[in-house]
XYZ file of C-alpha atoms in Angstrom:
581
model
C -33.219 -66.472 195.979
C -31.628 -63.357 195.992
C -29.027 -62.238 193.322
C -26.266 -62.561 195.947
C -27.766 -65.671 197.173
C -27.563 -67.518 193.588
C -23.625 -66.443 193.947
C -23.221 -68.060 197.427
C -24.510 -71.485 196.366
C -22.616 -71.354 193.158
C -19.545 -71.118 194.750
C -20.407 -73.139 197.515
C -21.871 -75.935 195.270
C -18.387 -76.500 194.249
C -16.752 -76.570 198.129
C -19.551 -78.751 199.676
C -17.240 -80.484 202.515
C -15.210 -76.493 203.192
C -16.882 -74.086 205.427
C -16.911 -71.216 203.122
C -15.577 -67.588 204.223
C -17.711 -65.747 201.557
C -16.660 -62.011 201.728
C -19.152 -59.348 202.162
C -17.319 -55.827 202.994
C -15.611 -55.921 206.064
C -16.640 -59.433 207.336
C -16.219 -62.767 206.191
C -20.163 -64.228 206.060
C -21.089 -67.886 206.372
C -24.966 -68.911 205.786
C -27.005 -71.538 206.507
C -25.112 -75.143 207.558
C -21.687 -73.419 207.890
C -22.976 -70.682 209.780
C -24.862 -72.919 212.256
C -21.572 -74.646 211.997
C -18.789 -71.956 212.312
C -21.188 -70.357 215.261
C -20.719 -73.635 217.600
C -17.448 -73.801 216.892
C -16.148 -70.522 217.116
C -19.126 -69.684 219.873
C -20.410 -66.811 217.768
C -23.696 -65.244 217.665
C -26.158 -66.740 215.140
C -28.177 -64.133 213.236
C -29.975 -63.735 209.868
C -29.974 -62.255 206.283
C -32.961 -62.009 204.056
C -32.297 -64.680 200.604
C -35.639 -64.257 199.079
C -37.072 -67.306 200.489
C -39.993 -66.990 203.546
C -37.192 -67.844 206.133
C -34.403 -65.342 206.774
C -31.158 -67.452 206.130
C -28.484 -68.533 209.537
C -26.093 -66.480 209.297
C -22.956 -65.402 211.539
C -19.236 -63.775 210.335
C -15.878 -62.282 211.600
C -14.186 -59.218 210.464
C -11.675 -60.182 207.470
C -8.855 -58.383 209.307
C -8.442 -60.771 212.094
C -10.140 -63.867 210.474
C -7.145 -65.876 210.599
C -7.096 -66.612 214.240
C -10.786 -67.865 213.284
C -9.609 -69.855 210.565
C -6.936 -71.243 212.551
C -9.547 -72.468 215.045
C -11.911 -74.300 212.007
C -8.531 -76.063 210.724
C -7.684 -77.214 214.128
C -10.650 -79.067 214.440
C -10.618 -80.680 211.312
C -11.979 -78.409 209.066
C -11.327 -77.105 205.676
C -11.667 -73.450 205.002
C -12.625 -72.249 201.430
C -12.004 -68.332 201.393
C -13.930 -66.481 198.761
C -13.307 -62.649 197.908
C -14.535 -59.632 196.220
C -12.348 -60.110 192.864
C -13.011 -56.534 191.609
C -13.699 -52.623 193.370
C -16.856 -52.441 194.344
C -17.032 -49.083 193.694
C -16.566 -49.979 189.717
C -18.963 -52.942 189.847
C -21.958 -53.156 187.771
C -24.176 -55.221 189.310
C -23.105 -57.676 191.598
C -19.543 -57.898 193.166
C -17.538 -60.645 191.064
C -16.523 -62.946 193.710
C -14.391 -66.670 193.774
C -12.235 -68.719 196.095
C -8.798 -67.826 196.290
C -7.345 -70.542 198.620
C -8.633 -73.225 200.407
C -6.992 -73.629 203.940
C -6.502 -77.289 205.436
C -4.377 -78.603 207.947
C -2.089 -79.753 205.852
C -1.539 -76.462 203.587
C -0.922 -73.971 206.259
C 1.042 -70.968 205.840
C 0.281 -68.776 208.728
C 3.759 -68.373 210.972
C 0.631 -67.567 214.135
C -0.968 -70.507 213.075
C 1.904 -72.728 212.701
C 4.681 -74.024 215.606
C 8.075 -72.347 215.178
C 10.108 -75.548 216.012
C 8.162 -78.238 214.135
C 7.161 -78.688 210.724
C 3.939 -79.061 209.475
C 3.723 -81.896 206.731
C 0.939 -82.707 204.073
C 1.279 -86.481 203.354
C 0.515 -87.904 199.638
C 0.422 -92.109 199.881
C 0.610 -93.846 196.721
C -0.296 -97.677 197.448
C -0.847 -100.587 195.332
C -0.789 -104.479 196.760
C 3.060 -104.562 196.921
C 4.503 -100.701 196.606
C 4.339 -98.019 198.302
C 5.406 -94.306 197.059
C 5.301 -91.835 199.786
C 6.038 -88.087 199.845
C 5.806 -85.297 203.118
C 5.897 -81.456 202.322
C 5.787 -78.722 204.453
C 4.405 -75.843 202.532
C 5.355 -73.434 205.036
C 9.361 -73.877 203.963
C 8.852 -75.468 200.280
C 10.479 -78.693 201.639
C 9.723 -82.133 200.027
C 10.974 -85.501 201.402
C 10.133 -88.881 199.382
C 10.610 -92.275 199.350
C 9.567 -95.699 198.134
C 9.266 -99.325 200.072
C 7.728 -103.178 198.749
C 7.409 -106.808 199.093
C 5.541 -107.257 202.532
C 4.568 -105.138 205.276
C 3.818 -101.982 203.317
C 1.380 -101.396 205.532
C 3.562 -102.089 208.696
C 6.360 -99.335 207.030
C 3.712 -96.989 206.130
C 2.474 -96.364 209.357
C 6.407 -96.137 210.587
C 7.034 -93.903 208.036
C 3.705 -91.502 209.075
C 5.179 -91.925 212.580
C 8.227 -89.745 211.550
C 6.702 -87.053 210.195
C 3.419 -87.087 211.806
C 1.829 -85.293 209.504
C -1.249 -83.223 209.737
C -3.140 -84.306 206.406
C -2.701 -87.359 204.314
C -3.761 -87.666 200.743
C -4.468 -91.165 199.329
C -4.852 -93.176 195.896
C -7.490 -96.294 197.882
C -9.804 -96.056 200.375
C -9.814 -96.124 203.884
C -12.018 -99.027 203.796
C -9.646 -100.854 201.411
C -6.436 -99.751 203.806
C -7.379 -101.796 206.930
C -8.963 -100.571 209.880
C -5.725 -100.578 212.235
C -3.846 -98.246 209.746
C -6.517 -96.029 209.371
C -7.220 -95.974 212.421
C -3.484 -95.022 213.232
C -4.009 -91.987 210.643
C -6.718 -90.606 212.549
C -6.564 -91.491 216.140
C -2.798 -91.609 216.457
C -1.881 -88.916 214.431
C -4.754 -86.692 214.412
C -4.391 -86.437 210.709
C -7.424 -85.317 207.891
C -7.416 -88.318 205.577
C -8.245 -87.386 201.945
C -8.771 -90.768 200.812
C -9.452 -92.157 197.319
C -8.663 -89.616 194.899
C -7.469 -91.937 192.686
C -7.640 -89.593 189.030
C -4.577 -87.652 191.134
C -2.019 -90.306 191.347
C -1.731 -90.960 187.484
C 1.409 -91.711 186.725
C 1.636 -90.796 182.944
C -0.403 -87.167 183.879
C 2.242 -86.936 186.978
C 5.451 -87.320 185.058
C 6.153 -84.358 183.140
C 4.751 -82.409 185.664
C 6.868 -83.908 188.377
C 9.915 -83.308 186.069
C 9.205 -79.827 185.403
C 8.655 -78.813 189.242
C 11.886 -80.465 190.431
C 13.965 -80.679 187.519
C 17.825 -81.559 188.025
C 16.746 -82.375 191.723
C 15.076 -85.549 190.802
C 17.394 -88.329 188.977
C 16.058 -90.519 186.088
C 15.639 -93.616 188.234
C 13.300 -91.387 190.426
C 11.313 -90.570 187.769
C 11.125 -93.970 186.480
C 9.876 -95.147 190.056
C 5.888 -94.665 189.583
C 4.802 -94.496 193.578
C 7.207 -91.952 193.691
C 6.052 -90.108 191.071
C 2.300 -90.957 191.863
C 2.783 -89.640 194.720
C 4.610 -86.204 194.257
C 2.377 -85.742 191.435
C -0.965 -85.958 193.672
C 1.151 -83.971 196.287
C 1.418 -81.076 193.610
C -2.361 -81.093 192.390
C -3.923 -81.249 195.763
C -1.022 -77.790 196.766
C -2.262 -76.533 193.727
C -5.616 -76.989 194.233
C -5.626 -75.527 197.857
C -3.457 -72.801 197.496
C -4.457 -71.968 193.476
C -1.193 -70.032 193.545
C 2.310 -70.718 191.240
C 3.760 -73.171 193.397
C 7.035 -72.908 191.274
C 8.966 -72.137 194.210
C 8.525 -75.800 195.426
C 12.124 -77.409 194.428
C 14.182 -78.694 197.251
C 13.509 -82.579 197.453
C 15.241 -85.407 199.128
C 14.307 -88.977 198.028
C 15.685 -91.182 200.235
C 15.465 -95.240 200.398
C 15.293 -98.053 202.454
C 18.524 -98.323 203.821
C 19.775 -94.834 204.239
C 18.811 -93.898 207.370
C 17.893 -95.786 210.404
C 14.679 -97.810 210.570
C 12.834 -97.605 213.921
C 9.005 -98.243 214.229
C 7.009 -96.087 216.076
C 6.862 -97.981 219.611
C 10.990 -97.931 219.839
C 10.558 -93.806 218.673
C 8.406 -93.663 221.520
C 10.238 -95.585 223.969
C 13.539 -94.322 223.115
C 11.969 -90.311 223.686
C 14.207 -89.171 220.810
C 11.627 -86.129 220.300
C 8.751 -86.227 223.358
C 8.945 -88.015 226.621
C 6.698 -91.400 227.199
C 4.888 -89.594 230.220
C 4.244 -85.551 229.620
C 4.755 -86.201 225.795
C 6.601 -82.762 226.138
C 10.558 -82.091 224.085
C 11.550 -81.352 227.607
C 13.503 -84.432 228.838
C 13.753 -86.534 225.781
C 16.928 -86.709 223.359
C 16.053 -83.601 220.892
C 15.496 -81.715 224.682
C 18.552 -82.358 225.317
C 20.476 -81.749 222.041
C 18.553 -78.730 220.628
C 20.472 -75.318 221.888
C 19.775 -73.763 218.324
C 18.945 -69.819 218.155
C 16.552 -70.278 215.243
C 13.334 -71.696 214.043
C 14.908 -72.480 210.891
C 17.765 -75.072 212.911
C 15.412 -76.140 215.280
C 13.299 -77.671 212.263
C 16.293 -79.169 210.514
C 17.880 -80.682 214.402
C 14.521 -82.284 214.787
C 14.469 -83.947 211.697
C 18.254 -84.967 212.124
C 17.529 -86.520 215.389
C 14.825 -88.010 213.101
C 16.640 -89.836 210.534
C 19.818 -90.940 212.110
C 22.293 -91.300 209.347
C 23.744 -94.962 208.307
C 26.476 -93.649 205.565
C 29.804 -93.970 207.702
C 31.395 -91.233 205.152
C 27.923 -88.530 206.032
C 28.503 -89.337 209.608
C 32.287 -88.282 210.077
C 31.518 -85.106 207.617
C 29.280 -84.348 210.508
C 31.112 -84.537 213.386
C 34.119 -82.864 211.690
C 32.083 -80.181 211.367
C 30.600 -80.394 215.129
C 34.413 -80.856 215.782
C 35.858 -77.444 214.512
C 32.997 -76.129 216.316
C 33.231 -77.153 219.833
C 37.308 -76.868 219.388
C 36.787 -72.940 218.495
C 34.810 -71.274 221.524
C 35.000 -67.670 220.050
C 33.862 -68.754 216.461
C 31.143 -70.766 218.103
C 30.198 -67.970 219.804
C 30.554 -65.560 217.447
C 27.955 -67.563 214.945
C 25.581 -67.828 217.406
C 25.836 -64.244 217.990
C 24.959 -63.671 214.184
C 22.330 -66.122 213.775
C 20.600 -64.871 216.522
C 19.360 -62.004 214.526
C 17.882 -64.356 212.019
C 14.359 -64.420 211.390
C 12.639 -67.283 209.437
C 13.397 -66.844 205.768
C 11.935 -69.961 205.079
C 8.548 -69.734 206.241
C 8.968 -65.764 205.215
C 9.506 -66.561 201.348
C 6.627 -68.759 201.432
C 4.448 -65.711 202.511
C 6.593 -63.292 199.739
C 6.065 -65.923 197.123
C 2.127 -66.163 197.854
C 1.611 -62.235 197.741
C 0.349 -62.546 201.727
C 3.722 -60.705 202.926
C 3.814 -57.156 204.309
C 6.248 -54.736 204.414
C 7.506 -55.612 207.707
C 7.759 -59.022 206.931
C 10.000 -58.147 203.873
C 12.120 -55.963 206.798
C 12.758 -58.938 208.368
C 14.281 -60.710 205.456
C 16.665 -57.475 204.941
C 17.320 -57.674 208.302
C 18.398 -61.387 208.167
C 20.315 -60.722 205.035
C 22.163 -57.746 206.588
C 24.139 -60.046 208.585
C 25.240 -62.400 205.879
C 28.604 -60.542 204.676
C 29.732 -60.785 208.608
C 29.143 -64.228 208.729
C 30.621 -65.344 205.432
C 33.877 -63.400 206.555
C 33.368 -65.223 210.080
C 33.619 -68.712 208.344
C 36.676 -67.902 206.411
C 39.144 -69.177 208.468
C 36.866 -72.799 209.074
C 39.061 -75.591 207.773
C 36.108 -78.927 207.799
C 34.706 -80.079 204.558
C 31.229 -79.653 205.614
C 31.724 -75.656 206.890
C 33.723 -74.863 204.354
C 31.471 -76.149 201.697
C 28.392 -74.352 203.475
C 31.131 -70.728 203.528
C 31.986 -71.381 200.069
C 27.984 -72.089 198.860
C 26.185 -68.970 201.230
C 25.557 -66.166 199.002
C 25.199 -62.435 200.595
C 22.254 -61.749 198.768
C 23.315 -57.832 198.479
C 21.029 -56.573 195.454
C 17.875 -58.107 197.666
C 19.256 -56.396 201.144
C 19.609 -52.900 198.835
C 16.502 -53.369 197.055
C 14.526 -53.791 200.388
C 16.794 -51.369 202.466
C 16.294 -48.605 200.132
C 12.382 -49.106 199.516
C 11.114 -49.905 202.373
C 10.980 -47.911 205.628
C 12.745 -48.967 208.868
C 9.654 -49.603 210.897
C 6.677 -49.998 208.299
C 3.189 -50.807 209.347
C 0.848 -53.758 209.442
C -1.230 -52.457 206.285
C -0.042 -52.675 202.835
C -2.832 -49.877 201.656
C -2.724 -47.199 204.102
C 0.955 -45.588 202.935
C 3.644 -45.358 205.634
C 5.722 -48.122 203.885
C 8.045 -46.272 201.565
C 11.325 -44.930 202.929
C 11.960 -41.335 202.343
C 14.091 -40.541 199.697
C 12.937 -43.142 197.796
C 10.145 -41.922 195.527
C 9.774 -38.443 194.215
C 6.769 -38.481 193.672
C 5.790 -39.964 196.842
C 7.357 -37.875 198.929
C 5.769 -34.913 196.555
C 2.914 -35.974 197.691
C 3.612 -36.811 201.602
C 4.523 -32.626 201.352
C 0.770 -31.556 200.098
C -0.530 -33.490 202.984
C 2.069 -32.434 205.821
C 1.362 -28.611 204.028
C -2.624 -29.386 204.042
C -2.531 -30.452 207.532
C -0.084 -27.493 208.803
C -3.090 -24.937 206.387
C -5.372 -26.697 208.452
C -4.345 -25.857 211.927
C -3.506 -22.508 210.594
C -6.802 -21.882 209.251
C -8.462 -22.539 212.176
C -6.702 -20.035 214.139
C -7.680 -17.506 211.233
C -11.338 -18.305 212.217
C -11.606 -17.733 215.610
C -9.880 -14.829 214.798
C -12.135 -13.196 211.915
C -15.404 -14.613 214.198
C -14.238 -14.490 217.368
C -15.463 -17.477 218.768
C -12.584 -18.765 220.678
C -13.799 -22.126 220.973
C -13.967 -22.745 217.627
C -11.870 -26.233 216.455
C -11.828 -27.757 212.983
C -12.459 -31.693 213.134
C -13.036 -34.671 210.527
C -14.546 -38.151 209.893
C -15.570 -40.185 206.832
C -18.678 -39.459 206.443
C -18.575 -35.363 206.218
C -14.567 -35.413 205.492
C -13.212 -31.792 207.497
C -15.830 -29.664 209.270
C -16.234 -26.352 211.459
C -17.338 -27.150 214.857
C -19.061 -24.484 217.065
C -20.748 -24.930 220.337
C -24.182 -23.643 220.853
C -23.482 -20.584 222.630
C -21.611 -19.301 219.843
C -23.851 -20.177 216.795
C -25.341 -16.557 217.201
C -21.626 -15.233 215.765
C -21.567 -17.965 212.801
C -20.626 -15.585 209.745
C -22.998 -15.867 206.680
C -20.173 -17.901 204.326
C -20.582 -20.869 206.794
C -22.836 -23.724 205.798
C -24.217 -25.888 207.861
C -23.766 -29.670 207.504
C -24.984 -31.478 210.890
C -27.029 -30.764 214.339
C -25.237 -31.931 217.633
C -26.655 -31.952 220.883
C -23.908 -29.089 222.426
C -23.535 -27.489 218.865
C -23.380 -27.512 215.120
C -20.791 -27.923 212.278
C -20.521 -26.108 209.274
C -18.348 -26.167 206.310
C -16.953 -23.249 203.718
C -16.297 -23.676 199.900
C -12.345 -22.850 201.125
C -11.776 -25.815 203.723
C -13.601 -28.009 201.549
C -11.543 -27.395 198.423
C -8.144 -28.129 200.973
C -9.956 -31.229 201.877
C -10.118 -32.165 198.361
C -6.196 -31.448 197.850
C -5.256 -33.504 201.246
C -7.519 -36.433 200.725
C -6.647 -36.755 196.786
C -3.130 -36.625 198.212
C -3.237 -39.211 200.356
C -5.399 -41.754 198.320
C -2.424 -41.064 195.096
C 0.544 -41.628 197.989
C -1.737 -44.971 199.262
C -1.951 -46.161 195.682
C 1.610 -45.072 195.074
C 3.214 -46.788 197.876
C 1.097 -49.998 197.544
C 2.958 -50.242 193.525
C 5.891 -50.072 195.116
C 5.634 -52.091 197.594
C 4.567 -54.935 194.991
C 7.218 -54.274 192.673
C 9.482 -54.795 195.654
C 7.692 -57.920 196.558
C 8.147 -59.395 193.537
C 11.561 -59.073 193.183
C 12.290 -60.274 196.539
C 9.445 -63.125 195.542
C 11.674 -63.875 191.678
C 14.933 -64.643 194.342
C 13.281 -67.057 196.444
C 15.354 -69.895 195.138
C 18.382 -68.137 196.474
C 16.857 -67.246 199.785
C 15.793 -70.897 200.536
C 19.417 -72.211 200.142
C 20.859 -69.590 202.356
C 18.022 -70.612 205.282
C 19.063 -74.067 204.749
C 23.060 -73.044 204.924
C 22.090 -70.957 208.143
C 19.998 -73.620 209.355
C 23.087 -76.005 208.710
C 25.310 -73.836 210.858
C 22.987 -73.497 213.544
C 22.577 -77.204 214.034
C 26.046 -77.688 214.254
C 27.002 -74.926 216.768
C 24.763 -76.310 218.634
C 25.459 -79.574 218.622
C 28.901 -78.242 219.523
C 27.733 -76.098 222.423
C 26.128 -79.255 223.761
C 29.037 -81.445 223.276
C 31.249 -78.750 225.454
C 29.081 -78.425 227.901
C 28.327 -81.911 228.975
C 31.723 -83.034 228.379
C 31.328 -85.120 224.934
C 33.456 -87.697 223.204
C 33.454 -87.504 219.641
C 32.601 -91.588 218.705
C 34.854 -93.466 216.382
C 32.231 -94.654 213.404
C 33.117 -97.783 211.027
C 31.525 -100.903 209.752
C 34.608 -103.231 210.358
C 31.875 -105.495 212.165
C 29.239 -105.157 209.334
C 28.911 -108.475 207.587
């Protein structure tokens, strides 16, 4: 085997069941089995690559700039993803690139907004089961939230698969077998749900090596009776390690978590979900036409998340339920500040699923425009909500912080309309930097010498077609058609035969290409710091961030609950338990 071969199979000895994305330049590579693989799947051409060995090795790839749509594919068929990179320049390298895997992608672990539907949350599961307990815990790791909860005696099973039927989530990590579950619940997992089932990892659901952990990742969210619960804790712990383990990134952001018990919301099993159409009709299986259809006028991703999972987990708590309709109340009572709400939190973007990406160093500059943007309107709104009188709105006014030292930070860094790429300058806004826009000046000035130089050449030479061109390989050149090569002057040296002419070079335009080109790779390098240091303090205020896009996402839900209740000419329900015995 080759040098780079040896590598591969290292790495890949330790992802057996992933297809592995090992990097090679510009293009993602798979070999052998994942290559014959990845090329069915993602109908690719099949080539080969030498390995030392008497047959060339399968091979196929994609370009690592627009892998994820590829990746997206794999995981939507049930596939796990191991992404390997170059860890250091190769240009510094001795020897052979250093490479390892930096995330594993799975179904359940997605963070991808193109990958991912705006409306619905994606869930990983983590099922802690023993003969008479159950510990369960959902988290979408695309908005850092966590739901658990805990059920026993008899029927675990029966309120497992219940449970799995509200959140239908798209992988499910176990403590027992398949086997040992029963083949109707497993088969529910898979055929159902259309879930990955990560069964048996048994080493992950220990309570004692769960506890601190679980305590330190949730701190003052979790109560001491939830830590003394072991399912629960069994269960959030695996939940971390397997995140952990796929993403291999601080995961400290991870702290909003609801644990909920039997009792607090409404129980429904999945047939009277289904034949009540609270989120998907019986027939098309489509929102359109069902409950959540009908309820869900919301003007962001954000609210039409939380209204889903409201619709849900209908509340029992008579004291929740009339804090909720006051609120929906004040709402549909007050047509401009309805309006005027919805008018604001239309400009919202998806903070939550946005912070995710900050937090895991995947963001780009426009993405942190977009949380600026969202910010911007935050002063407006809390101003808007001043004169709102409910318990439940004014609590949310009174709790939404306007986040101005992010908006400035961002606002005054980053450029209105940045582009895609983090490493190819453009992001920083003028004004900002010095010494970047020092250096933006020596290019603009290089570029202007250029043009100016050329027309100095056709006039000292007098070849009129003369033009001045560049590409990678021979960086700024002379070009001359044929008929003119008779008048090249003496100082011109020539670099490359074309079929309609030549191109030269001179000592002067080479030593401007080395000003321009040094300029631009210190501005790339210069606005790429930046950028990061930006990025990390937007990234160290994520905790703030996530409880304003749950406040927004609050508002939303209720405005339009209330535009719904106007509309179709709702009566606001008196709620008590006089008849509960």
């Amino acid at each position: 085997m080759t040098p780079m071969m040896e590598q591969y199979f290292e790495i890949k000895n330790q992802y057996k069941d992933h297809i592995l994305f090992y990097r090679l330049g510009d293009f993602y590579e798979m070999f052998f089995d994942d290559a014959i693989l990845a090329s069915r799947e993602l109908e690719l051409t099949l080539t080969g690559r030498d390995c030392g060995e008497e047959e060339r090795a399968p091979m196929c790839g994609v370009p690592f700039h627009s892998s994820e749509g590829y990746i997206g594919t794999l995981v939507s068929k049930g596939y796990k993803v191991a992404i390997c990179e170059q860890t250091e320049n190769p240009a510094l390298a001795k020897g052979l690139v250093k490479r390892e895997v930096i995330r594993v992608v799975t179904p359940g672990t997605l963070i991808e907004s193109d990958l991912l539907s705006d409306k619905k949350n994606n869930y990983l599961c983590s099922g802690y089961m023993s003969q008479f307990e159950c510990g369960v815990a959902f988290a979408d790791v695309s908005t850092a939230r966590v739901f658990a909860t805990f059920f026993c005696g008899d029927g675990i099973d029966v309120k497992l698969r219940n449970e799995l039927g509200t959140y239908s989530p798209s992988e499910i990590v176990l403590n027992v077998t398949e086997k040992k579950l029963g083949g109707e619940l497993a088969d529910f997992m898979h055929m159902t749900l259309g879930a990955m089932v990560n069964d048996n990892r048994g080493a992950q659901f220990d309570y004692e090596g769960s506890l601190e952990r679980v305590r330190e990742q949730f701190g003052a969210n979790l109560r001491e009776d939830h830590l003394e619960n072991k399912p629960i804790v069994s269960a959030l712990g695996a939940l971390l390690f397997y995140i952990e383990e796929t993403q291999k990134k601080d995961i400290s952001y991870i702290k909003d978590i609801n644990v909920y018990q039997e009792g607090q919301y409404l129980e429904m099993d999945i047939n009277t979900r289904r034949n009540l159409e609270i989120t998907a009709t019986m027939r098309t299986k489509e929102k359109k036409g069902s409950l959540l259809g009908v309820l869900d006028k919301t003007v962001t991703a954000a609210g039409a998340r939380l209204l889903c999972n409201w619709v849900e987990h209908p509340l029992l708590n008579v004291g929740d339920i009339c804090r909720r309709q006051n609120a929906v109340e004040e709402l549909a009572d007050g047509y401009i500040l309805r309006e005027e709400i919805r008018e604001l939190l239309s400009n919202v973007l998806d903070i939550e699923r946005l912070v995710t990406r900050i937090v895991y160093g995947t963001a780009n500059a426009r993405d942190l425009r977009a949380v600026a943007n969202t910010v911007a309107i935050l002063p407006e709104l809390k101003e808007l909500l001043a004169s709102c009188r409910s318990d439940e709105i004014s609590a949310l006014r009174d709790e939404l912080e306007t986040l101005e030292d992010v908006y400035s930070k961002i606002n005054t860094a980053i450029c209105e309309n940045p582009p895609v790429s983090i490493r190819e300058g453009g992001m920083i806004a003028e004004g900002f930097s010095e010494d970047v826009d020092t250096l933006r000046l020596i290019m603009s000035d290089g570029k202007s010498w250029i043009s100016r130089f050329a027309d100095e050449e056709k006039e000292r030479t007098g070849i009129k077609t003369l033009k001045i061109g560049y590409n990678r390989v021979f960086g700024y050149y002379i070009e001359v058609s044929k008929s003119f090569t008779n008048m090249v002057p003496e100082d011109y040296i020539r670099k490359q035969t074309l079929a309609n002419g030549e191109r030269y070079i001179t000592q002067e335009l080479k030593d401007m290409e080395a000003t321009i080109l040094g300029a631009a790779d210190r501005v790339n390098a210069l606005e790429y710091e930046i950028f990061c240091e930006v990025r990390d303090y937007v990234a160290a205020a994520s905790t703030r961030l996530q409880k304003v896009a749950a406040i927004l996402s609050k508002l939303d839900v209720y405005a339009s609950l209330a535009t719904v209740a106007v509309k179709n000419k709702y009566v606001r329900p008196e709620v008590d338990k006089s008849d509960v015995i």
